[in-house]
């Protein structure tokens, strides 16, 4: 049987592998024969890992120390770790969900990857409509270096808002960053994609239930099959995106929602996120 994914012997790095989608992703990569290194704030316990490093993605020194322990060459990177914002402030939510990955990509991935390398981030359906509101996002995308990223986030001036208010913005920024990166890295043969999952049964489910008014609301706004996704249903397409089988796919925001987005596209359900997130938040404070 042909090995269409071709992960055997490849070096893969996964963030957020202690639970949920990240753990399911790391498990699948181990099964496929990859050398799997994981990074998480919590301890990751999974048989077959090459290494497991604990790091806080909101702290530059933690990120630097984590990558100092990783191999010099990386074939595939899976940015899965993220926060809901319920347990974090507004600026930290943006920094973990977006800023840390911009820093990791520019500082480490782009120097440790060669032709055939692949990067995939887990975004969210909360990050849809990024292409419609690029103007208010570009200032955060164009900055370089950790200090500049932190300064740009603080410069939005919404640090006094609750953390969950930053969630959709952080995912929208991540989607736009991927679009830029796919263009910038194309000449080097490095692919970059993002995966936008629907509501999924993970360690953050309880947070999102609070944020959205109950678990029943999560289920009602998940896939058209009327249930939450399970981690493996998100991890498998994520693994596909960085595989040899997807070698001509780059710059794509892949929706994994069992068709639910079509309700909005066909006008059968209101798109509650079709609005300028930064501008609206600032206007609400005026």
Short mmCIF file of C-alpha atoms in Angstrom, two decimals, residues 130-234:
data_model
loop_
_atom_site.label_atom_id
_atom_site.label_comp_id
_atom_site.label_asym_id
_atom_site.label_seq_id
_atom_site.Cartn_x
_atom_site.Cartn_y
_atom_site.Cartn_z
CA UNK A 130 -10.57 38.00 7.93
CA UNK A 131 -10.33 38.88 4.22
CA UNK A 132 -13.11 41.48 4.57
CA UNK A 133 -11.42 43.42 7.37
CA UNK A 134 -7.74 43.40 6.45
CA UNK A 135 -7.32 47.14 6.84
CA UNK A 136 -7.73 47.10 10.61
CA UNK A 137 -5.49 44.03 10.94
CA UNK A 138 -2.48 44.89 8.78
CA UNK A 139 -0.74 47.02 11.41
CA UNK A 140 -0.41 43.96 13.63
CA UNK A 141 0.70 41.71 10.78
CA UNK A 142 3.55 43.88 9.51
CA UNK A 143 5.55 44.27 12.75
CA UNK A 144 8.65 42.14 13.29
CA UNK A 145 10.17 40.77 16.50
CA UNK A 146 8.70 39.92 19.89
CA UNK A 147 8.91 43.41 21.39
CA UNK A 148 7.27 44.98 18.34
CA UNK A 149 4.50 42.37 18.39
CA UNK A 150 3.79 43.05 22.06
CA UNK A 151 3.87 46.80 21.47
CA UNK A 152 1.47 46.51 18.52
CA UNK A 153 -0.98 44.45 20.57
CA UNK A 154 -0.85 46.94 23.41
CA UNK A 155 -1.22 49.73 20.86
CA UNK A 156 -4.71 48.56 19.93
CA UNK A 157 -5.74 50.10 23.22
CA UNK A 158 -8.24 47.43 24.22
CA UNK A 159 -6.26 45.83 27.01
CA UNK A 160 -8.96 46.67 29.53
CA UNK A 161 -11.50 44.52 27.67
CA UNK A 162 -12.21 40.93 28.78
CA UNK A 163 -10.08 38.16 27.31
CA UNK A 164 -12.88 36.42 25.38
CA UNK A 165 -13.42 39.64 23.40
CA UNK A 166 -9.99 39.05 21.82
CA UNK A 167 -10.61 35.46 20.74
CA UNK A 168 -12.19 36.04 17.32
CA UNK A 169 -9.72 38.84 16.58
CA UNK A 170 -6.75 36.61 17.42
CA UNK A 171 -7.98 33.94 15.02
CA UNK A 172 -8.73 36.48 12.29
CA UNK A 173 -5.17 37.77 12.65
CA UNK A 174 -3.78 34.25 12.44
CA UNK A 175 -5.68 33.61 9.21
CA UNK A 176 -4.37 36.81 7.64
CA UNK A 177 -0.83 36.01 8.79
CA UNK A 178 -1.05 32.63 7.06
CA UNK A 179 -2.14 34.28 3.81
CA UNK A 180 0.93 36.53 3.93
CA UNK A 181 3.26 33.69 4.92
CA UNK A 182 2.08 31.42 2.13
CA UNK A 183 3.10 34.05 -0.40
CA UNK A 184 6.40 34.89 1.27
CA UNK A 185 7.53 31.26 1.62
CA UNK A 186 6.27 29.92 -1.69
CA UNK A 187 9.58 30.55 -3.48
CA UNK A 188 11.32 28.33 -0.91
CA UNK A 189 8.83 25.50 -1.36
CA UNK A 190 7.44 25.84 2.17
CA UNK A 191 3.68 25.54 2.55
CA UNK A 192 1.52 27.30 5.16
CA UNK A 193 -2.14 26.58 5.87
CA UNK A 194 -4.65 27.07 8.63
CA UNK A 195 -7.52 24.89 9.78
CA UNK A 196 -10.75 26.45 11.06
CA UNK A 197 -12.60 23.91 13.21
CA UNK A 198 -16.10 24.11 14.52
CA UNK A 199 -16.90 23.65 18.22
CA UNK A 200 -14.89 20.64 19.37
CA UNK A 201 -14.83 18.52 22.51
CA UNK A 202 -11.56 19.63 24.14
CA UNK A 203 -10.24 20.97 27.42
CA UNK A 204 -11.59 24.39 26.41
CA UNK A 205 -15.17 23.23 25.89
CA UNK A 206 -16.24 24.34 29.36
CA UNK A 207 -14.78 27.82 28.71
CA UNK A 208 -16.61 28.19 25.42
CA UNK A 209 -19.85 26.98 26.99
CA UNK A 210 -19.60 29.82 29.50
CA UNK A 211 -18.70 32.33 26.80
CA UNK A 212 -21.56 31.33 24.49
CA UNK A 213 -24.36 30.74 26.98
CA UNK A 214 -24.27 27.02 27.56
CA UNK A 215 -23.21 23.76 26.00
CA UNK A 216 -26.49 23.55 24.13
CA UNK A 217 -25.47 26.68 22.24
CA UNK A 218 -22.15 25.11 21.28
CA UNK A 219 -23.92 22.04 19.94
CA UNK A 220 -26.53 24.09 18.08
CA UNK A 221 -23.79 26.06 16.34
CA UNK A 222 -21.44 23.18 15.53
CA UNK A 223 -21.74 21.06 12.40
CA UNK A 224 -24.91 20.28 10.50
CA UNK A 225 -24.78 16.85 12.16
CA UNK A 226 -25.82 18.61 15.41
CA UNK A 227 -22.93 17.61 17.65
CA UNK A 228 -19.52 18.79 18.66
CA UNK A 229 -16.57 17.44 16.74
CA UNK A 230 -14.18 15.11 18.55
CA UNK A 231 -10.44 15.89 18.51
CA UNK A 232 -9.57 13.16 16.01
CA UNK A 233 -12.02 14.63 13.48
CA UNK A 234 -10.02 17.84 13.53
#
